[in-house]
Short mmCIF file of C-alpha atoms and ligand atoms in Angstrom, two decimals:
data_model
loop_
_atom_site.label_atom_id
_atom_site.label_comp_id
_atom_site.label_asym_id
_atom_site.label_seq_id
_atom_site.Cartn_x
_atom_site.Cartn_y
_atom_site.Cartn_z
CA UNK A 1 6.22 -10.41 -12.18
CA UNK A 2 3.98 -13.18 -13.25
CA UNK A 3 2.58 -11.72 -16.54
CA UNK A 4 2.46 -13.95 -19.28
CA UNK A 5 3.47 -12.84 -22.93
CA UNK A 6 1.83 -13.81 -26.28
CA UNK A 7 4.40 -12.82 -28.75
CA UNK A 8 2.85 -10.92 -31.79
CA UNK A 9 -0.49 -11.65 -31.27
CA UNK A 10 -1.84 -8.23 -32.01
CA UNK A 11 -1.53 -6.67 -35.40
CA UNK A 12 -2.15 -2.89 -36.44
CA UNK A 13 -1.76 -1.44 -39.68
CA UNK A 14 -1.90 2.50 -39.72
CA UNK A 15 -1.38 4.75 -42.68
CA UNK A 16 0.23 2.07 -44.44
CA UNK A 17 2.65 0.81 -41.71
CA UNK A 18 1.98 -2.48 -40.19
CA UNK A 19 3.41 -3.46 -36.78
CA UNK A 20 2.52 -6.77 -34.58
CA UNK A 21 2.35 -5.91 -30.78
CA UNK A 22 3.23 -8.49 -28.12
CA UNK A 23 0.33 -8.76 -25.80
CA UNK A 24 0.57 -8.98 -21.95
CA UNK A 25 -1.77 -11.26 -19.89
CA UNK A 26 -2.13 -10.58 -16.03
CA UNK A 27 -2.89 -12.95 -13.03
CA UNK A 28 -6.28 -12.01 -13.33
CA UNK A 29 -6.30 -12.86 -17.10
CA UNK A 30 -6.49 -8.96 -17.92
CA UNK A 31 -5.07 -8.23 -21.25
CA UNK A 32 -2.88 -5.46 -22.77
CA UNK A 33 -1.09 -4.59 -25.90
CA UNK A 34 2.44 -3.98 -25.21
CA UNK A 35 2.63 -0.18 -26.83
CA UNK A 36 6.07 0.47 -26.25
CA UNK A 37 7.20 0.52 -29.76
CA UNK A 38 4.02 2.13 -31.27
CA UNK A 39 5.35 5.54 -32.15
CA UNK A 40 8.95 4.39 -33.21
CA UNK A 41 7.50 1.80 -35.83
CA UNK A 42 4.43 3.59 -36.82
CA UNK A 43 4.93 7.06 -35.96
CA UNK A 44 1.44 6.83 -34.42
CA UNK A 45 0.32 7.74 -30.97
CA UNK A 46 -2.47 6.36 -28.61
CA UNK A 47 -4.77 8.76 -27.54
CA UNK A 48 -6.73 8.58 -24.40
CA UNK A 49 -8.01 11.38 -22.48
CA UNK A 50 -8.41 10.51 -19.02
CA UNK A 51 -6.40 7.12 -19.46
CA UNK A 52 -9.84 4.85 -19.46
CA UNK A 53 -8.30 2.65 -21.68
CA UNK A 54 -4.32 2.97 -20.98
CA UNK A 55 -2.08 0.83 -18.50
CA UNK A 56 0.60 3.17 -16.59
CA UNK A 57 2.24 -0.03 -15.44
CA UNK A 58 2.21 -3.70 -13.96
CA UNK A 59 1.60 -3.94 -10.39
CA UNK A 60 1.20 -6.98 -7.80
CA UNK A 61 -0.33 -4.49 -5.10
CA UNK A 62 -4.19 -4.39 -5.79
CA UNK A 63 -6.31 -6.12 -7.95
CA UNK A 64 -10.01 -4.34 -9.09
CA UNK A 65 -12.47 -6.30 -11.51
CA UNK A 66 -14.96 -3.61 -11.81
CA UNK A 67 -17.70 -5.60 -13.37
CA UNK A 68 -18.03 -7.84 -10.58
CA UNK A 69 -17.40 -5.80 -7.70
CA UNK A 70 -14.29 -7.71 -6.32
CA UNK A 71 -11.09 -6.00 -5.05
CA UNK A 72 -8.25 -7.84 -3.30
CA UNK A 73 -4.65 -6.95 -1.89
CA UNK A 74 -1.99 -8.98 -2.89
CA UNK A 75 -4.33 -11.83 -3.03
CA UNK A 76 -6.25 -11.17 -0.27
CA UNK A 77 -10.28 -10.29 -0.22
CA UNK A 78 -10.79 -6.69 1.30
CA UNK A 79 -13.78 -7.86 2.69
CA UNK A 80 -11.65 -10.44 4.75
CA UNK A 81 -8.81 -7.63 5.43
CA UNK A 82 -11.35 -5.38 6.72
CA UNK A 83 -13.10 -7.98 8.85
CA UNK A 84 -9.87 -9.48 10.42
CA UNK A 85 -6.84 -7.34 10.10
CA UNK A 86 -5.88 -3.67 11.98
CA UNK A 87 -5.35 -0.82 9.16
CA UNK A 88 -1.19 -1.44 10.29
CA UNK A 89 -1.41 -4.99 9.03
CA UNK A 90 -2.88 -4.07 6.08
CA UNK A 91 -0.58 -1.37 5.55
CA UNK A 92 2.20 -4.02 6.13
CA UNK A 93 0.85 -6.33 3.50
CA UNK A 94 0.42 -3.22 0.83
CA UNK A 95 4.11 -2.43 1.50
CA UNK A 96 6.06 -5.77 1.95
CA UNK A 97 3.51 -8.19 0.08
CA UNK A 98 2.64 -10.44 2.78
CA UNK A 99 1.00 -10.43 5.99
CA UNK A 100 3.56 -9.51 8.89
CA UNK A 101 4.19 -12.71 11.14
CA UNK A 102 3.99 -12.17 15.05
CA UNK A 103 7.65 -10.94 15.22
CA UNK A 104 7.12 -8.62 11.77
CA UNK A 105 3.97 -6.95 13.50
CA UNK A 106 5.61 -6.27 16.75
CA UNK A 107 8.49 -4.55 15.04
CA UNK A 108 6.60 -2.59 12.48
CA UNK A 109 3.85 -1.33 14.79
CA UNK A 110 6.90 -0.33 17.46
CA UNK A 111 8.49 1.50 14.65
CA UNK A 112 5.30 3.08 13.97
CA UNK A 113 4.42 3.65 17.78
CA UNK A 114 7.97 5.42 18.40
CA UNK A 115 7.43 7.99 15.41
CA UNK A 116 4.15 9.14 16.43
CA UNK A 117 5.10 12.36 17.84
CA UNK A 118 5.00 16.00 16.25
CA UNK A 119 8.22 17.63 17.59
CA UNK A 120 8.06 21.27 18.95
CA UNK A 121 8.99 23.04 15.79
CA UNK A 122 6.57 20.84 13.74
CA UNK A 123 3.63 21.75 16.05
CA UNK A 124 4.73 25.36 15.86
CA UNK A 125 4.48 25.20 12.10
CA UNK A 126 0.92 24.03 12.29
CA UNK A 127 -0.01 26.72 14.62
CA UNK A 128 0.82 29.40 12.30
CA UNK A 129 -1.50 28.10 9.42
CA UNK A 130 -4.43 30.71 9.08
CA UNK A 131 -7.34 29.12 11.16
CA UNK A 132 -9.72 28.96 8.28
CA UNK A 133 -7.37 26.75 6.47
CA UNK A 134 -9.08 23.74 4.70
CA UNK A 135 -7.02 20.81 6.55
CA UNK A 136 -6.23 19.41 3.11
CA UNK A 137 -4.08 22.34 2.35
CA UNK A 138 -2.56 22.26 5.58
CA UNK A 139 -2.21 18.63 5.44
CA UNK A 140 -0.32 18.80 1.64
CA UNK A 141 1.98 21.55 2.96
CA UNK A 142 3.10 20.24 6.05
CA UNK A 143 3.75 16.99 4.24
CA UNK A 144 5.62 18.72 1.66
CA UNK A 145 7.71 20.69 4.49
CA UNK A 146 8.82 17.29 6.33
CA UNK A 147 11.99 17.36 3.66
CA UNK A 148 13.03 20.08 5.94
CA UNK A 149 12.65 18.22 9.04
CA UNK A 150 14.02 15.27 8.06
CA UNK A 151 17.70 15.85 6.57
CA UNK A 152 18.60 16.58 2.91
CA UNK A 153 16.30 14.36 0.79
CA UNK A 154 18.30 15.09 -2.52
CA UNK A 155 18.73 11.70 -3.47
CA UNK A 156 17.46 9.82 -0.97
CA UNK A 157 18.96 6.44 0.56
CA UNK A 158 16.77 3.19 0.73
CA UNK A 159 17.20 3.75 4.56
CA UNK A 160 15.86 7.56 4.59
CA UNK A 161 13.11 6.18 2.64
CA UNK A 162 11.74 3.51 4.30
CA UNK A 163 12.29 5.78 7.25
CA UNK A 164 10.34 8.41 5.56
CA UNK A 165 7.62 5.77 4.62
CA UNK A 166 7.28 4.94 8.60
CA UNK A 167 7.09 8.54 9.30
CA UNK A 168 4.32 9.30 7.02
CA UNK A 169 2.05 6.49 8.50
CA UNK A 170 2.94 7.53 12.04
CA UNK A 171 2.72 11.62 11.74
CA UNK A 172 -0.40 11.85 9.09
CA UNK A 173 -2.64 11.01 11.82
CA UNK A 174 -1.05 13.49 14.34
CA UNK A 175 -0.58 16.22 11.95
CA UNK A 176 -4.63 15.73 11.39
CA UNK A 177 -5.48 15.41 14.78
CA UNK A 178 -3.38 18.61 16.23
CA UNK A 179 -4.56 20.71 13.07
CA UNK A 180 -8.01 19.94 14.31
CA UNK A 181 -7.13 21.10 17.70
CA UNK A 182 -4.94 24.14 17.22
CA UNK A 183 -8.18 25.66 15.19
CA UNK A 184 -9.87 25.33 17.97
CA UNK A 185 -7.15 26.80 20.37
CA UNK A 186 -6.79 23.54 21.82
CA UNK A 187 -3.32 22.07 22.96
CA UNK A 188 -0.77 19.10 21.63
CA UNK A 189 -2.09 15.96 22.73
CA UNK A 190 1.05 13.19 23.11
CA UNK A 191 -0.09 10.14 21.74
CA UNK A 192 -0.59 6.72 24.00
CA UNK A 193 1.83 4.12 23.22
CA UNK A 194 -0.83 1.74 24.62
CA UNK A 195 -3.30 2.72 21.99
CA UNK A 196 -3.33 1.26 18.62
CA UNK A 197 -3.26 3.29 15.43
CA UNK A 198 -7.06 4.42 14.85
CA UNK A 199 -7.62 4.59 18.63
CA UNK A 200 -4.68 7.05 18.84
CA UNK A 201 -5.63 9.04 16.55
CA UNK A 202 -9.08 9.75 18.35
CA UNK A 203 -7.29 10.13 21.57
CA UNK A 204 -5.25 12.87 19.80
CA UNK A 205 -8.48 14.64 18.52
CA UNK A 206 -10.40 14.02 21.31
CA UNK A 207 -8.40 13.27 24.45
CA UNK A 208 -10.51 12.83 27.56
CA UNK A 209 -13.40 14.31 26.38
CA UNK A 210 -14.20 11.23 24.67
CA UNK A 211 -15.13 8.60 27.16
CA UNK A 212 -12.65 5.20 26.79
CA UNK A 213 -16.03 2.90 25.56
CA UNK A 214 -16.97 5.21 23.15
CA UNK A 215 -13.22 6.16 21.85
CA UNK A 216 -12.82 2.14 21.52
CA UNK A 217 -16.45 1.57 19.61
CA UNK A 218 -15.05 4.40 17.28
CA UNK A 219 -11.83 2.99 16.87
CA UNK A 220 -12.92 -0.30 15.66
CA UNK A 221 -14.88 1.12 13.12
CA UNK A 222 -12.23 3.59 12.35
CA UNK A 223 -9.49 0.54 11.69
CA UNK A 224 -11.69 -0.99 9.10
CA UNK A 225 -12.52 2.37 7.48
CA UNK A 226 -8.83 3.05 6.93
CA UNK A 227 -8.67 -0.53 5.78
CA UNK A 228 -11.12 0.01 2.73
CA UNK A 229 -9.48 3.34 1.76
CA UNK A 230 -5.85 1.74 1.85
CA UNK A 231 -5.37 1.24 -1.85
CA UNK A 232 -7.44 1.10 -5.21
CA UNK A 233 -4.63 0.47 -7.63
CA UNK A 234 -4.38 3.35 -10.31
CA UNK A 235 -7.05 5.99 -9.05
CA UNK A 236 -6.01 9.48 -9.78
CA UNK A 237 -4.23 10.44 -6.68
CA UNK A 238 -1.78 7.16 -6.84
CA UNK A 239 -1.14 7.70 -10.44
CA UNK A 240 -0.17 11.28 -9.26
CA UNK A 241 2.04 9.84 -6.94
CA UNK A 242 3.76 7.72 -8.95
CA UNK A 243 4.08 10.41 -11.78
CA UNK A 244 6.00 12.85 -9.57
CA UNK A 245 8.02 9.89 -8.05
CA UNK A 246 9.27 9.17 -11.50
CA UNK A 247 11.14 12.39 -11.90
CA UNK A 248 13.00 10.73 -8.90
CA UNK A 249 11.51 13.89 -6.65
CA UNK A 250 11.52 12.89 -3.05
CA UNK A 251 8.82 10.70 -1.16
CA UNK A 252 7.07 14.32 0.58
CA UNK A 253 6.70 15.61 -2.63
CA UNK A 254 5.22 12.68 -4.07
CA UNK A 255 2.90 12.35 -1.45
CA UNK A 256 1.99 15.94 -1.21
CA UNK A 257 0.99 15.72 -4.88
CA UNK A 258 -1.11 12.84 -4.19
CA UNK A 259 -3.02 14.56 -0.96
CA UNK A 260 -3.82 17.47 -3.48
CA UNK A 261 -5.45 14.92 -6.31
CA UNK A 262 -7.47 13.12 -3.82
CA UNK A 263 -8.73 16.69 -2.44
CA UNK A 264 -10.73 16.62 -5.58
CA UNK A 265 -14.74 16.42 -5.23
CA UNK A 266 -14.51 13.83 -8.26
CA UNK A 267 -12.18 11.94 -6.13
CA UNK A 268 -11.50 11.92 -2.40
CA UNK A 269 -12.85 15.21 -1.61
CA UNK A 270 -16.57 13.48 -2.88
CA UNK A 271 -17.33 12.18 0.92
CA UNK A 272 -17.58 15.77 2.07
CA UNK A 273 -19.68 16.48 -0.79
CA UNK A 274 -22.15 13.54 0.10
CA UNK A 275 -22.77 14.77 3.32
CA UNK A 276 -23.16 18.33 1.46
CA UNK A 277 -25.92 16.86 -0.45
CA UNK A 278 -27.55 14.80 2.06
CA UNK A 279 -27.88 17.81 4.30
CA UNK A 280 -29.25 19.87 1.20
CA UNK A 281 -31.60 17.23 0.95
CA UNK A 282 -33.11 17.79 4.50
CA UNK A 283 -33.05 21.09 4.16
CA UNK A 284 -35.46 20.90 1.51
CA UNK A 285 -37.32 18.76 3.44
CA UNK A 286 -36.21 15.61 1.77
CA UNK A 287 -36.84 16.47 -1.85
CA UNK A 288 -34.93 13.60 -3.30
CA UNK A 289 -36.69 14.06 -6.39
CA UNK A 290 -34.98 17.71 -6.89
CA UNK A 291 -31.62 16.04 -6.35
CA UNK A 292 -32.23 13.15 -8.73
CA UNK A 293 -33.30 15.84 -11.33
CA UNK A 294 -30.62 17.87 -10.96
CA UNK A 295 -27.98 14.86 -11.22
CA UNK A 296 -29.75 13.80 -14.77
CA UNK A 297 -29.60 17.46 -16.04
CA UNK A 298 -26.92 17.78 -18.49
CA UNK A 299 -27.06 21.43 -18.22
CA UNK A 300 -26.57 21.29 -14.57
CA UNK A 301 -22.86 20.79 -13.32
CA UNK A 302 -24.48 18.83 -10.31
CA UNK A 303 -23.68 15.25 -10.15
CA UNK A 304 -25.05 12.77 -7.39
CA UNK A 305 -21.71 12.49 -4.94
CA UNK A 306 -20.78 9.23 -3.80
CA UNK A 307 -22.47 7.78 -7.27
CA UNK A 308 -20.24 6.49 -9.87
CA UNK A 309 -17.34 5.00 -10.57
CA UNK A 310 -14.51 4.68 -13.76
CA UNK A 311 -13.97 1.15 -12.90
CA UNK A 312 -16.70 0.00 -10.48
CA UNK A 313 -19.86 -0.87 -13.11
CA UNK A 314 -21.59 -2.46 -10.11
CA UNK A 315 -21.94 -1.91 -6.63
CA UNK A 316 -18.62 -0.94 -4.89
CA UNK A 317 -17.81 -3.41 -2.53
CA UNK A 318 -16.12 -0.98 0.16
CA UNK A 319 -19.36 1.07 0.06
CA UNK A 320 -21.39 -2.21 1.21
CA UNK A 321 -18.52 -2.86 4.18
CA UNK A 322 -18.77 1.09 4.96
CA UNK A 323 -22.65 0.67 5.18
CA UNK A 324 -22.11 -2.35 7.40
CA UNK A 325 -19.85 -0.07 9.50
CA UNK A 326 -22.16 2.63 9.69
CA UNK A 327 -25.22 0.43 11.04
CA UNK A 328 -23.09 -1.07 13.96
CA UNK A 329 -21.00 2.35 14.59
CA UNK A 330 -24.44 4.22 14.97
CA UNK A 331 -26.08 1.42 16.72
CA UNK A 332 -23.18 0.63 19.20
CA UNK A 333 -23.05 4.65 19.89
CA UNK A 334 -26.76 4.72 20.37
CA UNK A 335 -26.43 7.77 17.56
CA UNK A 336 -29.81 8.41 15.73
CA UNK A 337 -28.81 9.54 12.20
CA UNK A 338 -31.60 10.56 9.96
CA UNK A 339 -28.89 11.15 7.07
CA UNK A 340 -28.37 7.39 6.96
CA UNK A 341 -32.37 7.20 5.95
CA UNK A 342 -31.75 9.60 3.60
CA UNK A 343 -28.95 8.10 2.07
CA UNK A 344 -30.60 4.83 1.97
CA UNK A 345 -33.87 6.49 -0.04
CA UNK A 346 -31.57 8.33 -2.41
CA UNK A 347 -29.53 4.95 -3.24
CA UNK A 348 -33.15 3.17 -3.65
CA UNK A 349 -34.20 6.10 -6.16
CA UNK A 350 -31.34 5.89 -8.01
CA UNK A 351 -31.22 2.36 -8.40
CA UNK A 352 -34.21 2.03 -9.63
CA UNK A 353 -33.98 5.17 -12.43
CA UNK A 354 -32.92 4.17 -15.46
CA UNK A 355 -30.66 7.04 -16.06
CA UNK A 356 -28.14 5.65 -13.13
CA UNK A 357 -29.04 1.87 -14.14
CA UNK A 358 -28.21 2.17 -17.61
CA UNK A 359 -24.76 4.19 -16.77
CA UNK A 360 -23.80 1.73 -14.10
CA UNK A 361 -23.97 4.33 -11.84
CA UNK A 362 -23.94 2.38 -8.13
CA UNK A 363 -22.86 4.21 -4.66
CA UNK A 364 -18.91 4.24 -4.33
CA UNK A 365 -16.78 4.28 -1.14
CA UNK A 366 -17.42 7.99 -0.52
CA UNK A 367 -21.17 7.73 -0.03
CA UNK A 368 -21.70 6.05 3.39
CA UNK A 369 -18.55 6.95 5.01
CA UNK A 370 -19.35 10.55 5.39
CA UNK A 371 -22.08 9.51 8.23
CA UNK A 372 -19.65 7.44 10.10
CA UNK A 373 -16.85 10.60 10.49
CA UNK A 374 -20.14 12.40 11.32
CA UNK A 375 -21.16 10.02 14.01
CA UNK A 376 -17.24 10.11 15.26
CA UNK A 377 -17.78 13.79 15.53
CA UNK A 378 -15.02 14.29 13.29
CA UNK A 379 -15.61 17.85 11.63
CA UNK A 380 -17.23 17.52 7.59
CA UNK A 381 -14.25 19.55 6.47
CA UNK A 382 -11.61 16.43 7.56
CA UNK A 383 -13.32 13.67 5.76
CA UNK A 384 -11.01 13.75 3.25
CA UNK A 385 -8.35 13.72 5.52
CA UNK A 386 -9.45 10.57 6.80
CA UNK A 387 -9.33 9.10 3.53
CA UNK A 388 -6.05 10.42 3.29
CA UNK A 389 -5.07 8.46 6.66
CA UNK A 390 -5.76 5.15 4.89
CA UNK A 391 -4.86 5.96 1.12
CA UNK A 392 -1.29 6.86 2.86
CA UNK A 393 -0.50 3.02 3.09
CA UNK A 394 -1.38 2.43 -0.82
CA UNK A 395 0.55 5.62 -1.95
CA UNK A 396 3.49 4.11 -0.04
CA UNK A 397 3.13 0.90 -1.21
CA UNK A 398 2.79 2.01 -4.90
CA UNK A 399 6.01 4.07 -4.28
CA UNK A 400 7.94 1.38 -2.92
CA UNK A 401 6.95 -0.91 -5.61
CA UNK A 402 7.94 1.74 -8.31
CA UNK A 403 11.40 2.32 -7.15
CA UNK A 404 12.24 -1.58 -7.90
CA UNK A 405 10.27 -1.29 -11.07
CA UNK A 406 13.06 -2.50 -14.00
CA UNK A 407 10.83 -0.51 -16.62
CA UNK A 408 10.51 2.86 -14.51
CA UNK A 409 11.10 5.66 -16.31
CA UNK A 410 10.07 9.42 -16.17
CA UNK A 411 6.03 9.55 -17.05
CA UNK A 412 5.80 11.69 -19.85
CA UNK A 413 2.80 11.24 -21.92
CA UNK A 414 2.57 12.72 -25.56
CA UNK A 415 -0.40 15.05 -27.00
CA UNK A 416 -1.95 15.70 -30.20
CA UNK A 417 -1.58 19.59 -31.16
CA UNK A 418 -4.58 21.36 -32.08
CA UNK A 419 -2.86 25.07 -32.05
CA UNK A 420 -2.05 27.46 -34.49
CA UNK A 421 0.44 26.52 -37.50
CA UNK A 422 3.67 28.27 -37.36
CA UNK A 423 3.35 31.82 -38.39
CA UNK A 424 5.39 35.30 -38.68
CA UNK A 425 6.27 36.92 -35.36
CA UNK A 426 4.02 40.33 -35.48
CA UNK A 427 5.69 43.49 -33.84
CA UNK A 428 4.03 45.12 -30.59
CA UNK A 429 3.15 48.35 -33.28
CA UNK A 430 1.67 46.00 -35.67
CA UNK A 431 -1.07 44.25 -33.70
C1 LIG B 1 -13.28 7.54 -5.73
O1 LIG B 1 -10.56 5.55 -9.50
C2 LIG B 1 -10.90 5.47 -8.01
O2 LIG B 1 -10.59 4.32 -7.76
C3 LIG B 1 -11.22 6.72 -7.17
C4 LIG B 1 -11.39 5.65 -5.93
C5 LIG B 1 -10.66 5.37 -5.05
O3 LIG B 1 -10.68 4.59 -3.94
O4 LIG B 1 -9.05 5.72 -5.29
O5 LIG B 1 -12.44 4.80 -5.90
C6 LIG B 1 -12.38 7.12 -4.99
O6 LIG B 1 -12.51 8.81 -6.48
C7 LIG B 1 -14.59 7.39 -5.89
C8 LIG B 1 -15.72 8.45 -6.76
C9 LIG B 1 -15.78 9.42 -6.09
N1 LIG B 1 -16.49 10.92 -6.59
C10 LIG B 1 -17.86 11.10 -6.90
O7 LIG B 1 -18.43 10.28 -6.02
C11 LIG B 1 -17.94 12.27 -7.38
C12 LIG B 1 -19.67 11.56 -8.19
N2 LIG B 1 -19.03 10.77 -9.11
C13 LIG B 1 -18.77 11.16 -10.61
O8 LIG B 1 -18.09 12.41 -11.03
C14 LIG B 1 -18.01 10.31 -11.63
O9 LIG B 1 -18.68 8.89 -11.60
C15 LIG B 1 -16.61 9.47 -11.37
C16 LIG B 1 -15.69 10.89 -11.53
C17 LIG B 1 -16.29 9.03 -10.24
C18 LIG B 1 -16.21 8.91 -12.65
O10 LIG B 1 -16.21 9.32 -14.03
P1 LIG B 1 -16.15 8.89 -15.14
O11 LIG B 1 -15.52 7.33 -15.24
O12 LIG B 1 -15.19 9.88 -16.10
O13 LIG B 1 -17.62 9.16 -15.82
P2 LIG B 1 -18.05 9.62 -16.76
O14 LIG B 1 -18.20 11.36 -16.20
O15 LIG B 1 -17.51 9.48 -17.86
O16 LIG B 1 -19.63 9.06 -16.50
C19 LIG B 1 -20.15 8.50 -17.68
C20 LIG B 1 -21.69 9.37 -17.41
C21 LIG B 1 -21.81 10.35 -18.07
O17 LIG B 1 -23.35 10.54 -18.66
P3 LIG B 1 -23.58 10.39 -20.37
O18 LIG B 1 -22.16 11.29 -20.63
O19 LIG B 1 -22.90 9.34 -20.87
O20 LIG B 1 -24.87 10.97 -20.46
O21 LIG B 1 -22.32 9.24 -16.50
C22 LIG B 1 -22.57 10.14 -15.86
C23 LIG B 1 -22.20 11.19 -16.58
O22 LIG B 1 -22.49 12.30 -16.92
N3 LIG B 1 -22.32 10.32 -14.52
C24 LIG B 1 -23.25 11.01 -13.59
C25 LIG B 1 -22.46 10.85 -12.44
N4 LIG B 1 -21.34 9.96 -12.71
C26 LIG B 1 -21.30 9.38 -14.03
N5 LIG B 1 -24.10 11.50 -13.34
C27 LIG B 1 -24.64 12.31 -12.60
N6 LIG B 1 -24.12 11.94 -11.30
C28 LIG B 1 -22.95 11.06 -11.01
N7 LIG B 1 -22.09 10.78 -9.88
#
């Protein structure tokens, strides 16, 4: 990897022990101290709850500049990819490092197309989940169950792993769509090989109830939304996927864990929470001030959902793309969605309020996307499933990269102990 090393460029003295640390410099001039020998040489560890100051790996997939609001994948700016590519092209780029040429693109899309089905036993498994199950719980557990459908995954061969990557890209949308339909007593819809990735998902969800011209409009928007969700370097769920994979657990175990992490409302679950928040405001006759007041109240756990980010300290570039997608989708569908105005008013008030400005709290990727999904007729409980469909490409790209990482080792952080010192055992009768 093209990382520059400045030998012994950092100096540390702690408890009378001195050590020099190498400094690593990334392609975009990010700088890290190489802490590999820190504990061995000083007996000291670095404590960093939430890992805000800790790098877990060297990666070549995505770069974020949180101060400038820049994101690129393998060197291509996200806005260029969202404007020009299909989701499968971007998934290929993330995993392989280059945009596919026509032959590679044809092979890749055919491979995904040929695996875009759910066999009868997988459909049957889905049909037995309680109808009220949250779609993220169904998706996580079905993904984990795929180990039972695709052979013994004790220690995967390269071919097995690569095929599992294809299966997850191909089948995730179909698991989501069939779960939506079976909850409503509707039948499984077979994918249409003549349709693109996003359009096939909509076809599998709504079948002929969705007129073709509306489906095409929605598919154009959905491809862009899947692209802006595809990868975001070492976020919570991607780090979870890497951590699970570091124990040599199989790909479905790692992805199942990633889905669980993404589900949280502080992470991918925020898109569902944003719509709940906007509907709450609407229910209170547009009382935006009440929501802003609650978000600022330290005694109130309520947060302004869709706002703030660990890395972006300016407008999330993906939120800007999502807003453009929402505007053109609503116009092309002829949908008048009052929640857009509520969201824009909320954004305006927050961005003029010192509490948010002083903390660099701006709209993130989740602030507008739910409005687009709502306009497509996708139920709120599936919004984070939509995030999962996009992020699947990034998770798999990181798994493939981690598999080749020469510094790969099991992830096992240290801690500082704050419990009782060693003490004598006390018998039950003496307690
Ligand atoms: C995603 O990491 C990624 O890349 C994630 C993601 C991806 O693509 O994978 O981008 C996707 O998860 C986007 C984020 C979606 N989540 C939300 O919209 C939920 C609302 N946002 C917050 O919960 C929060 O902003 C986080 C979780 C996103 C970031 O949390 P941090 O980095 O731990 O920030 P923090 O909690 O330390 O906040 C710093 C200050 C605190 O106040 P003070 O203690 O300084 O007084 O800002 C406040 C926080 O209370 N704050 C908020 C707030 N977010 C932060 N106050 C009100 N509303 C908010 N949304």
